[in-house]
Amino acid sequence: MASIVEAYPLDDEEIEMDKAQQNDDTVNEKPTLSKSWTEQSAHAPSYSGGKVTLCHTKGTRNLYGISEDISNDEISLTPFILAPCGGDLTLIDAIHGVKARTIREGCARSSRDEEEDEDESIDTDAIVAYALAPNDYDLVTASRNNILRHYDISGSPSVSYSGTDGRGPAKVKKVLGRSGHDLPVACMEFHCSGIFFATGSVDGNVKVWDLRGGYATHSFRYHAPGYSTNMSGRGGLRGSVTCLNWCPDVTKLWLGVGRDDGSIRVHDLRIKEEEIDDVVEMTDHVGAVTCMVWANSSNKSNELDVLFTAGRDAVVNTWAIVEEERTQSGQKKKKKKEVGVDVPRTIMSYKRVHTLPVYENVEALKILPKFHLLAPGHSDRISKHDIVIATAGSKGVVRLWKTIQRSEHENVLTSIAGLEFLYEQDESSAFGEKRGGYKGLILTSPKQNLFLDRNGSASDVPLELIAVDAEHNFSFLNVSTCDEEGKTLLTSNRIIIGHNDEILDLKIIPVTEMSLTRDDYQRRVAVATNSAQVKVFDLGSYSCQVLEGHSDTVLCVDVSPCGRYLATSGKDQTMRIWHLRTGTTVAIAIGHTEGVGATAFSRKIGRFDVVGKAAKNGGGSFVVTASKDKTLKRWNLPGSTILDSIGEAGGVCDELQVFASVRAHDKDINIVSVAPNDSLVATGSQDKTVKLWNSTDLSLKGTLKGHKRGIWDCQFSMHDRVIATCSGDKTVKLWSLGDYSCVRTFQGHSSSALRVRFLSGGLQLMSCDAEGLVRLWTIRTNDCVFTMDAHEDKIWAMDIDNNMLITGGADSRLKLFRDTTVEMEQQSREEQEQIILKEQKLANHLRHNEYEQALDIALDMDKPRQVLKVLVAITENDVSNMKDAITTLQSYVKAWDTTRILQVLKYCREWNTRSRNSYISMITVKAIFTKFPADQLALVDGLAEVLSGIAPYAERHYERIDRLHSNSYLIDFALLSMGSMQSGDDDFILWEKSSKPVLPPKVIDGRVQVGGKDIVGFRADDGDSTSSSEVLTVGESDSGSDSGESSDESESD
């Protein structure tokens, strides 16, 4: 299963905005080109089978993560449902019906997809059993490797969930260790005190744990001494634990254990080990025990004196709980045995008083408390002493039973004589036996506010039953009202879909004046989910209406432009017309010889009002269907008046007659579409062609050829005489209806393009492909302007209505996207204005030498160049004022937090790559590391990686400076040598006094050294050093000196 993501539901304000935009007349306005779409909500798979638990209180906090805009005091509690899903636990928003988060993944699904999970080895940490404490905070899970983990899901920041925004996986509060069972844990249950919980395993053993200490307090073995062993002969069953149930009385520590061999044992944790014979064992069931519940037979006391048990042997047993005194000699005390003193003890005994055959495998049993208050005017049928129970099982019908009271003068164990039938769910709302029946029942509480009314706010409902069916749906059944006969109306208030199969097709139901009523204003979408049922989702709460009528998989759906009717077709070779307000079939078309894979309504709204002979002759609305038998058929509709009367009155559906039929293609037909003016019908086939037909008689008008593979979709434009097609050749093409030529080809998909739609007044196209990508194309420029990674698998279905896009794919996800172009442009303009203002403030601060404010603005703008400019100004100002270049910078650095430090160090890493900026980079690094201790900097995430990028360039710059410093000695040497070539001694002395060599000349071993090197030919003699005859230039020879002396002498002579 793919993740969740999971997202927030629509609110009232957004729904009203949709209605206002739909009713607003903007014909003359120029359409705005779309540039950005954002996912707003999604319906993701949230339940894959197993135990389902509803929160006991009002719910938890921060179910969708921590919001910075809401304080902790303002956070409201959200009721939730815990459901297993693919080795994880899902928290479902019980009000809006969406997947909020999971225990192991958090609010966001991990990057690995479902197919990769299947290919990998077995996940040993997959959750196989769990138990939720009565406080809704403590959650204990058992994994496949028998490890018990304790979670706190109260929603407290830094305690419940990881991540700064609280959207990460749940934090493990404590690992309790191994469960001690030899085989995986099958079921777990908490005691009503929230202190103890029990684990039952496939190996038949049961353990009781203390949550506070994290250790096991009791262990009950299936083959322990003192228990009967005759149950093992029933079909070779080994006694796996199938249900656990604690007595609801907090003062009693009774634990009921049911097993698949039909045995039931009730353990009292206060009984000592030597009193094992007092443990109750009941062996009246002959099939697996699935449920048991304690009750009080009268209102005179709070004593629990009745036990109801049921299982897969199709019976419900009623047990009376009575106290018995048993006398037993003290076997452990020799003195008492010698004296012969007996030790009397009071034990609880269970006597079966009634067996009710229900003729179905019972999977769930619930007691409806104070049911007589729901029918105050029918006390003759239901009294305050009656116990009413609800059962659900393999027949897929919820049934209510009430106890039969005995007369007071009868001397019996209990006042209950048995159970009698009270009421059962209506066939129209029942799930049914063919679909797999019900798998569980959950009783809600009036304090939980789970019902979402038409206005979108939670309202109190006294009592509801949540029926969990085999298709992983949650049906909220109303048991708070009664009809005139006193029978409860188990009608469905709403349905939460726990798991959609592969989504094959969907259509958004338009909102028009004809379809909009006071009771039905929210946007809805009809979905075909690879099953015989059609699901109509309410996008506000993701509540679902299920339409049943097809006998095989539904392949295609289409909605009438008036929004009142829905057409569906499938593998059962039929097409059905549904009345959406009542959910009934009003017309059926039978005539195809193979599965019907495409259907479409006529598009003119006014034609739906045509009735009588004109409608029969083709002047009214119609439906076209295309089948795997390669034929195209037209069916005329009798008119909205007749269809509405059938839908409202619940009459027999009208059987449509074929008005025209033609063999359309040589291969399977994938799509059929009707032009906006109802003049043309287009069909796309696997034979790589799109054919255009006259809608009146289905005569061929033209053929569009150009695709290299089969056609998946074709759609007419509402504004131009063009048609768009998409194909398995990965291209989307635009065709002219004038000459049937291809005018545009859009290339960019890397897999088959499956759906295409027009938007923005026919100026743009939206297409999706088999890789889960959605692309937005601008027709004029032929460019892809936006791409979304919407799904993890093929996107089979897509529909657009104004600024709303809905997609459904093979990953079983239904996603809603909103056009956020206007919001993004507005946000971009505001950001640009803020940037301009900040840049102006930055310039002003620099002009007035306000470096601290300028530096903060530059860092907030995330402008490295501006930050460098400010730092240079700071250092130059310090140098000009005869200060150390790092002084002012250190005063600014001490106010930075760790995030700002990491940001500046990343800038320094980039600056340090250029020698001209290395000085500023190094003094900034020095300022940071001299102001903050090393242990504090070591805690900064990512700091080590940044420093590893600074160090190599820093070493290179220091080596360059060392080389420059060494080479500077050559300047001193050159200047000194130039001075030695002067004939006058006074000039050299003056130059030597005025110059400042890097190192003064030294006399070593009679030689003059400058920069550590000897001057060739220059010696320091004891004689007069100022004699010109003793001063030699570099490179002069002795012969040159002699000749010079001779010339001087000759001149003197």
Tab-separated table of C-alpha atoms in Angstrom, residues 548-895:
chain	number	residue	atom	x	y	z
A	548	GLU	CA	-25.107	-1.837	-5.964
A	549	GLY	CA	-26.676	-3.375	-9.029
A	550	HIS	CA	-23.984	-4.677	-11.350
A	551	SER	CA	-23.103	-8.333	-11.155
A	552	ASP	CA	-19.502	-7.909	-12.331
A	553	THR	CA	-16.701	-5.366	-12.290
A	554	VAL	CA	-17.657	-1.797	-13.240
A	555	LEU	CA	-15.257	-0.430	-15.861
A	556	CYS	CA	-16.559	3.036	-16.682
A	557	VAL	CA	-18.657	5.837	-15.186
A	558	ASP	CA	-20.047	9.090	-16.564
A	559	VAL	CA	-22.171	11.861	-15.060
A	560	SER	CA	-24.894	13.806	-16.825
A	561	PRO	CA	-24.190	17.535	-17.281
A	562	CYS	CA	-27.177	18.331	-15.049
A	563	GLY	CA	-25.615	16.331	-12.197
A	564	ARG	CA	-28.713	14.242	-11.530
A	565	TYR	CA	-27.829	10.938	-13.222
A	566	LEU	CA	-24.906	8.572	-13.328
A	567	ALA	CA	-24.174	6.056	-16.098
A	568	THR	CA	-22.110	2.964	-15.310
A	569	SER	CA	-21.063	0.004	-17.414
A	570	GLY	CA	-18.967	-3.067	-16.809
A	571	LYS	CA	-18.121	-6.649	-17.494
A	572	ASP	CA	-21.714	-7.796	-16.947
A	573	GLN	CA	-22.478	-6.484	-20.493
A	574	THR	CA	-24.977	-3.902	-19.217
A	575	MET	CA	-25.183	-0.151	-18.769
A	576	ARG	CA	-27.146	1.311	-15.866
A	577	ILE	CA	-28.527	4.804	-15.243
A	578	TRP	CA	-28.608	5.803	-11.553
A	579	HIS	CA	-30.614	8.510	-9.843
A	580	LEU	CA	-27.943	10.117	-7.672
A	581	ARG	CA	-30.263	11.625	-5.083
A	582	THR	CA	-31.897	8.321	-4.178
A	583	GLY	CA	-29.135	5.944	-5.289
A	584	THR	CA	-31.497	3.719	-7.275
A	585	THR	CA	-31.325	2.336	-10.804
A	586	VAL	CA	-33.775	4.145	-13.087
A	587	ALA	CA	-32.810	2.620	-16.455
A	588	ILE	CA	-30.823	-0.303	-17.789
A	589	ALA	CA	-29.421	-1.039	-21.254
A	590	ILE	CA	-28.915	-4.651	-22.314
A	591	GLY	CA	-27.650	-5.520	-25.766
A	592	HIS	CA	-23.889	-5.900	-25.884
A	593	THR	CA	-22.413	-9.366	-26.139
A	594	GLU	CA	-19.225	-8.594	-24.194
A	595	GLY	CA	-18.098	-6.260	-21.445
A	596	VAL	CA	-18.927	-2.576	-21.888
A	597	GLY	CA	-15.748	-0.557	-21.383
A	598	ALA	CA	-16.876	2.986	-22.221
A	599	THR	CA	-20.016	5.069	-21.866
A	600	ALA	CA	-20.901	8.767	-22.208
A	601	PHE	CA	-23.937	11.030	-21.760
A	602	SER	CA	-25.063	13.652	-24.242
A	603	ARG	CA	-23.813	17.079	-23.165
A	604	LYS	CA	-26.747	19.472	-23.732
A	605	ILE	CA	-28.603	19.991	-20.452
A	606	GLY	CA	-31.835	21.105	-22.110
A	607	ARG	CA	-32.273	17.811	-23.930
A	608	PHE	CA	-32.759	15.952	-20.652
A	609	ASP	CA	-36.142	17.652	-20.225
A	610	VAL	CA	-37.430	16.338	-23.563
A	611	VAL	CA	-39.953	13.541	-23.027
A	612	GLY	CA	-42.509	11.563	-24.978
A	613	LYS	CA	-42.305	10.822	-28.658
A	614	ALA	CA	-39.604	13.411	-29.315
A	615	ALA	CA	-37.299	11.723	-26.820
A	616	LYS	CA	-38.069	8.302	-28.274
A	617	ASN	CA	-37.223	9.486	-31.805
A	618	GLY	CA	-33.860	10.909	-30.769
A	619	GLY	CA	-34.701	14.527	-30.010
A	620	GLY	CA	-33.846	14.267	-26.328
A	621	SER	CA	-30.861	13.155	-24.325
A	622	PHE	CA	-29.039	9.922	-25.042
A	623	VAL	CA	-26.217	7.665	-23.880
A	624	VAL	CA	-23.607	6.019	-26.100
A	625	THR	CA	-21.756	2.847	-25.120
A	626	ALA	CA	-18.762	1.039	-26.585
A	627	SER	CA	-17.970	-2.570	-25.868
A	628	LYS	CA	-15.306	-5.191	-26.209
A	629	ASP	CA	-17.490	-6.647	-28.974
A	630	LYS	CA	-16.190	-3.670	-31.056
A	631	THR	CA	-19.648	-2.098	-31.459
A	632	LEU	CA	-20.899	1.384	-30.695
A	633	LYS	CA	-24.533	1.793	-29.589
A	634	ARG	CA	-26.794	4.759	-28.911
A	635	TRP	CA	-29.561	4.574	-26.300
A	636	ASN	CA	-32.236	7.285	-26.087
A	637	LEU	CA	-33.361	8.393	-22.618
A	638	PRO	CA	-37.088	8.846	-21.843
A	639	GLY	CA	-36.544	12.245	-20.185
A	640	SER	CA	-35.866	13.601	-16.719
A	641	THR	CA	-39.531	13.549	-15.700
A	642	ILE	CA	-39.830	9.796	-16.108
A	643	LEU	CA	-36.394	9.087	-14.674
A	644	ASP	CA	-37.049	11.235	-11.597
A	645	SER	CA	-40.409	9.605	-10.977
A	646	ILE	CA	-38.835	6.147	-11.086
A	647	GLY	CA	-36.045	7.243	-8.757
A	648	GLU	CA	-38.265	8.987	-6.216
A	649	ALA	CA	-41.042	6.391	-6.196
A	650	GLY	CA	-38.722	3.406	-6.329
A	651	GLY	CA	-40.482	1.867	-9.324
A	652	VAL	CA	-39.242	-0.668	-11.833
A	653	CYS	CA	-36.319	0.657	-13.840
A	654	ASP	CA	-36.901	1.449	-17.490
A	655	GLU	CA	-35.272	-0.876	-20.024
A	656	LEU	CA	-33.669	1.178	-22.793
A	657	GLN	CA	-33.830	0.217	-26.450
A	658	VAL	CA	-31.021	0.491	-28.965
A	659	PHE	CA	-31.588	3.473	-31.274
A	660	ALA	CA	-28.493	2.958	-33.465
A	661	SER	CA	-25.637	0.480	-33.570
A	662	VAL	CA	-22.493	0.128	-35.656
A	663	ARG	CA	-19.320	-1.944	-35.701
A	664	ALA	CA	-16.837	0.808	-34.927
A	665	HIS	CA	-13.310	-0.651	-34.747
A	666	ASP	CA	-11.301	-3.762	-35.410
A	667	LYS	CA	-9.972	-3.941	-31.836
A	668	ASP	CA	-11.159	-3.132	-28.336
A	669	ILE	CA	-12.686	0.319	-27.828
A	670	ASN	CA	-11.165	2.110	-24.846
A	671	ILE	CA	-13.004	5.423	-24.806
A	672	VAL	CA	-16.105	7.148	-26.152
A	673	SER	CA	-16.774	10.890	-25.958
A	674	VAL	CA	-19.634	13.182	-27.037
A	675	ALA	CA	-19.113	16.686	-28.460
A	676	PRO	CA	-20.436	19.667	-26.446
A	677	ASN	CA	-23.165	20.301	-29.041
A	678	ASP	CA	-24.101	16.588	-29.251
A	679	SER	CA	-23.331	16.513	-32.985
A	680	LEU	CA	-20.345	14.159	-32.912
A	681	VAL	CA	-19.306	11.030	-31.083
A	682	ALA	CA	-15.621	10.094	-30.904
A	683	THR	CA	-14.278	6.613	-30.171
A	684	GLY	CA	-10.693	5.587	-29.466
A	685	SER	CA	-9.483	2.054	-29.928
A	686	GLN	CA	-6.498	-0.204	-29.630
A	687	ASP	CA	-6.289	-0.144	-33.438
A	688	LYS	CA	-4.409	3.219	-33.101
A	689	THR	CA	-7.247	5.296	-34.598
A	690	VAL	CA	-9.875	7.750	-33.400
A	691	LYS	CA	-13.128	7.748	-35.342
A	692	LEU	CA	-15.732	10.498	-35.469
A	693	TRP	CA	-19.391	9.527	-35.836
A	694	ASN	CA	-22.563	11.447	-36.525
A	695	SER	CA	-24.537	11.251	-33.280
A	696	THR	CA	-27.942	10.931	-34.982
A	697	ASP	CA	-27.356	7.715	-36.944
A	698	LEU	CA	-23.748	6.794	-36.002
A	699	SER	CA	-22.529	7.227	-39.548
A	700	LEU	CA	-18.754	7.653	-39.954
A	701	LYS	CA	-17.604	11.226	-40.566
A	702	GLY	CA	-13.825	10.953	-40.293
A	703	THR	CA	-10.854	9.015	-38.969
A	704	LEU	CA	-7.853	10.448	-37.126
A	705	LYS	CA	-4.654	8.548	-37.863
A	706	GLY	CA	-1.219	9.322	-36.522
A	707	HIS	CA	-0.705	7.545	-33.244
A	708	LYS	CA	1.658	4.582	-33.237
A	709	ARG	CA	-0.111	2.670	-30.469
A	710	GLY	CA	-3.583	2.226	-29.016
A	711	ILE	CA	-5.715	5.218	-28.006
A	712	TRP	CA	-6.528	5.544	-24.306
A	713	ASP	CA	-8.535	8.761	-24.198
A	714	CYS	CA	-10.072	11.446	-26.428
A	715	GLN	CA	-11.826	14.640	-25.346
A	716	PHE	CA	-13.596	17.447	-27.210
A	717	SER	CA	-12.768	21.054	-26.420
A	718	MET	CA	-15.603	23.182	-25.006
A	719	HIS	CA	-14.306	26.311	-26.754
A	720	ASP	CA	-12.751	25.321	-30.119
A	721	ARG	CA	-13.355	22.818	-32.884
A	722	VAL	CA	-10.519	20.589	-31.789
A	723	ILE	CA	-10.178	17.222	-30.077
A	724	ALA	CA	-7.315	15.969	-27.876
A	725	THR	CA	-6.137	12.356	-27.820
A	726	CYS	CA	-3.554	10.447	-25.823
A	727	SER	CA	-1.996	7.119	-26.667
A	728	GLY	CA	0.277	4.335	-25.601
A	729	ASP	CA	2.978	5.887	-27.795
A	730	LYS	CA	3.637	8.405	-24.945
A	731	THR	CA	2.276	11.379	-26.884
A	732	VAL	CA	-0.696	13.717	-26.644
A	733	LYS	CA	-2.069	15.077	-29.930
A	734	LEU	CA	-4.429	17.910	-30.812
A	735	TRP	CA	-6.575	17.478	-33.927
A	736	SER	CA	-8.622	19.905	-35.975
A	737	LEU	CA	-12.256	18.957	-36.559
A	738	GLY	CA	-12.245	20.958	-39.795
A	739	ASP	CA	-9.827	18.908	-41.865
A	740	TYR	CA	-9.057	16.140	-39.314
A	741	SER	CA	-5.350	17.018	-39.300
A	742	CYS	CA	-2.973	16.946	-36.353
A	743	VAL	CA	-2.125	20.502	-35.311
A	744	ARG	CA	-0.054	19.831	-32.178
A	745	THR	CA	1.930	16.945	-30.730
A	746	PHE	CA	2.991	17.099	-27.087
A	747	GLN	CA	5.960	14.917	-26.220
A	748	GLY	CA	7.355	14.487	-22.737
A	749	HIS	CA	5.767	11.458	-21.144
A	750	SER	CA	8.129	8.552	-20.598
A	751	SER	CA	5.302	6.002	-20.521
A	752	SER	CA	1.808	5.558	-21.939
A	753	ALA	CA	-0.405	8.647	-21.697
A	754	LEU	CA	-3.695	7.421	-20.223
A	755	ARG	CA	-5.958	10.462	-19.740
A	756	VAL	CA	-6.220	13.998	-21.159
A	757	ARG	CA	-8.430	16.976	-20.269
A	758	PHE	CA	-8.850	20.594	-21.443
A	759	LEU	CA	-8.633	23.483	-18.987
A	760	SER	CA	-8.095	27.261	-18.860
A	761	GLY	CA	-10.734	27.926	-21.478
A	762	GLY	CA	-9.264	25.403	-23.893
A	763	LEU	CA	-5.799	27.018	-23.813
A	764	GLN	CA	-4.124	24.244	-21.856
A	765	LEU	CA	-4.130	20.459	-21.551
A	766	MET	CA	-3.672	18.192	-18.544
A	767	SER	CA	-2.490	14.624	-19.103
A	768	CYS	CA	-1.422	11.702	-16.923
A	769	ASP	CA	0.604	8.584	-17.613
A	770	ALA	CA	1.430	5.089	-16.412
A	771	GLU	CA	4.258	6.285	-14.154
A	772	GLY	CA	1.955	8.324	-11.928
A	773	LEU	CA	2.941	11.730	-13.382
A	774	VAL	CA	0.531	14.537	-14.274
A	775	ARG	CA	1.701	17.102	-16.823
A	776	LEU	CA	0.298	20.517	-17.685
A	777	TRP	CA	0.727	21.713	-21.272
A	778	THR	CA	0.266	25.126	-22.848
A	779	ILE	CA	-1.160	24.630	-26.328
A	780	ARG	CA	0.178	27.846	-27.887
A	781	THR	CA	3.818	27.229	-26.916
A	782	ASN	CA	3.682	23.424	-26.997
A	783	ASP	CA	5.547	23.391	-23.660
A	784	CYS	CA	5.078	21.449	-20.437
A	785	VAL	CA	4.781	24.138	-17.765
A	786	PHE	CA	4.155	21.978	-14.704
A	787	THR	CA	4.665	18.354	-13.622
A	788	MET	CA	3.304	16.584	-10.546
A	789	ASP	CA	4.344	13.229	-9.125
A	790	ALA	CA	0.804	12.328	-8.120
A	791	HIS	CA	0.745	8.530	-7.740
A	792	GLU	CA	3.072	5.604	-7.334
A	793	ASP	CA	1.433	3.585	-10.095
A	794	LYS	CA	-0.682	4.034	-13.212
A	795	ILE	CA	-3.218	6.861	-13.174
A	796	TRP	CA	-6.259	5.248	-14.764
A	797	ALA	CA	-8.718	8.022	-13.926
A	798	MET	CA	-8.594	11.811	-13.989
A	799	ASP	CA	-11.196	14.589	-14.114
A	800	ILE	CA	-11.120	18.394	-13.898
A	801	ASP	CA	-13.792	20.832	-12.847
A	802	ASN	CA	-12.802	24.509	-12.703
A	803	ASN	CA	-9.860	24.730	-10.300
A	804	MET	CA	-10.255	21.191	-8.938
A	805	LEU	CA	-8.409	18.126	-10.214
A	806	ILE	CA	-9.094	14.592	-8.983
A	807	THR	CA	-6.968	11.592	-9.892
A	808	GLY	CA	-7.235	7.887	-9.091
A	809	GLY	CA	-4.789	5.140	-9.863
A	810	ALA	CA	-3.671	1.587	-9.485
A	811	ASP	CA	-2.205	2.445	-6.066
A	812	SER	CA	-5.796	2.640	-4.709
A	813	ARG	CA	-5.408	6.331	-3.872
A	814	LEU	CA	-7.893	9.073	-4.626
A	815	LYS	CA	-6.244	12.517	-4.647
A	816	LEU	CA	-7.651	16.020	-4.809
A	817	PHE	CA	-5.560	18.887	-6.222
A	818	ARG	CA	-6.293	22.610	-6.287
A	819	ASP	CA	-5.165	25.191	-8.823
A	820	THR	CA	-2.944	27.467	-6.753
A	821	THR	CA	-1.743	29.688	-9.607
A	822	VAL	CA	-3.393	32.828	-8.255
A	823	GLU	CA	-2.147	32.154	-4.732
A	824	MET	CA	1.386	31.448	-5.939
A	825	GLU	CA	1.495	34.592	-8.066
A	826	GLN	CA	0.156	36.661	-5.187
A	827	GLN	CA	2.700	35.114	-2.861
A	828	SER	CA	5.454	35.757	-5.403
A	829	ARG	CA	4.447	39.401	-5.705
A	830	GLU	CA	4.392	39.816	-1.942
A	831	GLU	CA	7.797	38.152	-1.620
A	832	GLN	CA	9.198	40.420	-4.323
A	833	GLU	CA	7.864	43.473	-2.524
A	834	GLN	CA	9.420	42.292	0.707
A	835	ILE	CA	12.746	41.712	-1.039
A	836	ILE	CA	12.712	45.223	-2.482
A	837	LEU	CA	11.947	46.745	0.918
A	838	LYS	CA	14.656	44.721	2.612
A	839	GLU	CA	17.208	45.629	-0.029
A	840	GLN	CA	16.392	49.294	0.476
A	841	LYS	CA	16.705	48.926	4.241
A	842	LEU	CA	20.007	47.132	3.751
A	843	ALA	CA	21.375	49.968	1.632
A	844	ASN	CA	20.207	52.525	4.173
A	845	HIS	CA	21.842	50.716	7.066
A	846	LEU	CA	25.116	50.426	5.166
A	847	ARG	CA	25.046	54.099	4.282
A	848	HIS	CA	24.654	55.010	7.967
A	849	ASN	CA	27.230	52.402	9.110
A	850	GLU	CA	24.557	50.396	10.950
A	851	TYR	CA	26.287	47.119	10.327
A	852	GLU	CA	24.452	44.917	12.820
A	853	GLN	CA	21.027	45.670	11.341
A	854	ALA	CA	22.416	45.335	7.829
A	855	LEU	CA	23.921	41.955	8.641
A	856	ASP	CA	20.658	40.631	10.101
A	857	ILE	CA	18.699	41.725	7.033
A	858	ALA	CA	21.207	40.163	4.655
A	859	LEU	CA	21.092	36.864	6.549
A	860	ASP	CA	17.298	36.867	6.669
A	861	MET	CA	17.213	37.416	2.905
A	862	ASP	CA	19.639	34.503	2.451
A	863	LYS	CA	21.872	36.628	0.213
A	864	PRO	CA	25.495	35.430	0.536
A	865	ARG	CA	26.843	38.242	-1.629
A	866	GLN	CA	25.154	40.894	0.497
A	867	VAL	CA	26.421	39.236	3.670
A	868	LEU	CA	29.953	39.281	2.274
A	869	LYS	CA	29.580	42.934	1.400
A	870	VAL	CA	28.495	43.771	4.956
A	871	LEU	CA	31.331	41.761	6.506
A	872	VAL	CA	33.890	43.535	4.322
A	873	ALA	CA	32.478	46.877	5.406
A	874	ILE	CA	32.689	45.821	9.059
A	875	THR	CA	36.349	44.760	8.827
A	876	GLU	CA	37.387	47.847	6.835
A	877	ASN	CA	35.703	50.072	9.385
A	878	ASP	CA	37.574	48.353	12.238
A	879	VAL	CA	40.914	48.625	10.459
A	880	SER	CA	40.366	52.304	9.687
A	881	ASN	CA	39.587	52.931	13.357
A	882	MET	CA	42.815	51.154	14.422
A	883	LYS	CA	40.916	48.183	15.833
A	884	ASP	CA	41.360	44.504	15.401
A	885	ALA	CA	39.343	43.326	12.375
A	886	ILE	CA	37.589	40.659	14.447
A	887	THR	CA	36.476	42.824	17.366
A	888	THR	CA	33.158	44.080	16.042
A	889	LEU	CA	32.363	40.794	14.335
A	890	GLN	CA	32.668	38.891	17.609
A	891	SER	CA	30.083	41.131	19.246
A	892	TYR	CA	27.613	40.279	16.477
A	893	VAL	CA	28.363	36.554	16.477
A	894	LYS	CA	27.541	36.005	20.135
A	895	ALA	CA	23.830	36.678	19.473
